[in-house]
Amino acid sequence: MTPKQKRVLDFILAFVDHHGYQPSQMEIAQGCGFESLGTVQHYLRSLERHGHLARQANAKRGLQLAASTAGTLDRQKANPPCPPFAKGGTRTTPSRAKKGGGTAGAFGQGGNVSFLELPLVGIVAAGKPVHAFELADAIEVPSAMAGPGNVVYEVRGDSMVEMGIMDGDYVAVHPQSVAENGQTVIAEVNGSITIKKYLRKGNTIQLVPANSAMSPITVNEEDEFHIRGVLVGSMRFYRKWTGKSST
């Protein structure tokens, strides 16, 4: 087990010992100083492969400790390696300024936000379309994004920056096969997927980036095309500030 894997496992054990229930992925990220839920999921998958825990898909607190791991709870009474959290299903979020227009950020100007888990189903290109492939994971999102059937994609690229959607963001999407002009969609073109604004003109479809330095993608009748879903919202995780300047 690597030191970082042990840090995550120690935090989970300390959290269960303190609260009597398992931490969510968001609580692990905040408690251990990770800047993204993707990092948390990486370590959870590693711990699962090594038999330390199991996970219940799409459950907010779906971690299950292995019997041998759970036995260490009786021995772990020291201060946890990461600070514990108060009980409850809501957290007070920091202020987040919106960049650009068109897409509201996941977090507003502070306040209590409840979180639910959605399936994290794939990576979508904000730029040149990337080959479609599926992920089998879950990620916490604000409850306002967690409508029936909604899923999450991780964004790669910067074609949507003028909407405030940056490389590394996560977007919540409502699956549907049709869209109205001007809506932002996850589209599949000839086996590759991308996130763009949808514009239809007669028999021609344009997938328009929100980046003035990039050109639209034109979809013709001979192309294999379908819409996977329509954007619901986006969210971003920032590096935890340590109080020291990076310069």
Tab-separated table of N, CA and C in Angstrom, residues 125-127 155 157-166 184 195-197 208-211 214:
chain	number	residue	atom	x	y	z
A	125	ALA	N	-14.921	15.635	-25.069
A	125	ALA	CA	-13.950	16.608	-25.566
A	125	ALA	C	-14.582	17.979	-25.714
A	126	ALA	N	-13.929	18.983	-25.159
A	126	ALA	CA	-14.256	20.368	-25.461
A	126	ALA	C	-13.180	20.840	-26.436
A	127	GLY	N	-13.299	20.418	-27.655
A	127	GLY	CA	-12.296	20.630	-28.687
A	127	GLY	C	-12.563	19.624	-29.786
A	155	VAL	N	-14.767	16.847	-18.627
A	155	VAL	CA	-14.456	17.633	-19.813
A	155	VAL	C	-12.950	17.683	-20.032
A	157	GLY	N	-10.323	19.724	-22.670
A	157	GLY	CA	-10.173	20.700	-23.739
A	157	GLY	C	-10.770	22.044	-23.355
A	158	ASP	N	-10.615	23.022	-24.241
A	158	ASP	CA	-10.994	24.389	-23.892
A	158	ASP	C	-11.896	25.052	-24.926
A	159	SER	N	-12.666	24.265	-25.667
A	159	SER	CA	-13.529	24.869	-26.681
A	159	SER	C	-14.760	25.546	-26.095
A	160	MET	N	-15.038	25.341	-24.809
A	160	MET	CA	-16.239	25.912	-24.208
A	160	MET	C	-15.908	26.926	-23.117
A	161	VAL	N	-14.709	27.477	-23.152
A	161	VAL	CA	-14.260	28.356	-22.069
A	161	VAL	C	-15.092	29.624	-21.961
A	162	GLU	N	-15.649	30.100	-23.071
A	162	GLU	CA	-16.435	31.329	-23.010
A	162	GLU	C	-17.809	31.111	-22.382
A	163	MET	N	-18.144	29.864	-22.109
A	163	MET	CA	-19.321	29.533	-21.303
A	163	MET	C	-18.925	29.221	-19.865
A	164	GLY	N	-17.650	29.329	-19.562
A	164	GLY	CA	-17.177	29.012	-18.227
A	164	GLY	C	-16.933	27.543	-17.992
A	165	ILE	N	-16.895	26.744	-19.057
A	165	ILE	CA	-16.616	25.307	-18.936
A	165	ILE	C	-15.156	25.088	-19.296
A	166	MET	N	-14.352	24.705	-18.310
A	166	MET	CA	-12.910	24.605	-18.467
A	166	MET	C	-12.446	23.146	-18.533
A	184	THR	N	-26.679	23.490	-25.248
A	184	THR	CA	-25.376	22.835	-25.206
A	184	THR	C	-25.592	21.343	-25.016
A	195	ILE	N	-18.600	18.125	-26.603
A	195	ILE	CA	-19.579	19.022	-26.004
A	195	ILE	C	-19.541	20.330	-26.782
A	196	LYS	N	-20.693	20.732	-27.297
A	196	LYS	CA	-20.786	21.930	-28.134
A	196	LYS	C	-22.205	22.488	-28.070
A	197	LYS	N	-22.376	23.710	-28.586
A	197	LYS	CA	-23.709	24.285	-28.760
A	197	LYS	C	-24.313	23.735	-30.049
A	208	VAL	N	-21.196	24.160	-32.357
A	208	VAL	CA	-20.480	25.433	-32.263
A	208	VAL	C	-19.733	25.533	-30.936
A	209	PRO	N	-18.417	25.796	-30.959
A	209	PRO	CA	-17.665	25.964	-29.717
A	209	PRO	C	-17.938	27.324	-29.088
A	210	ALA	N	-17.706	27.421	-27.798
A	210	ALA	CA	-17.752	28.707	-27.099
A	210	ALA	C	-16.318	29.177	-26.906
A	211	ASN	N	-15.645	29.319	-28.017
A	211	ASN	CA	-14.254	29.777	-28.034
A	211	ASN	C	-14.033	30.429	-29.396
A	214	MET	N	-11.846	28.995	-32.238
A	214	MET	CA	-12.118	27.685	-32.818
A	214	MET	C	-13.287	27.762	-33.793
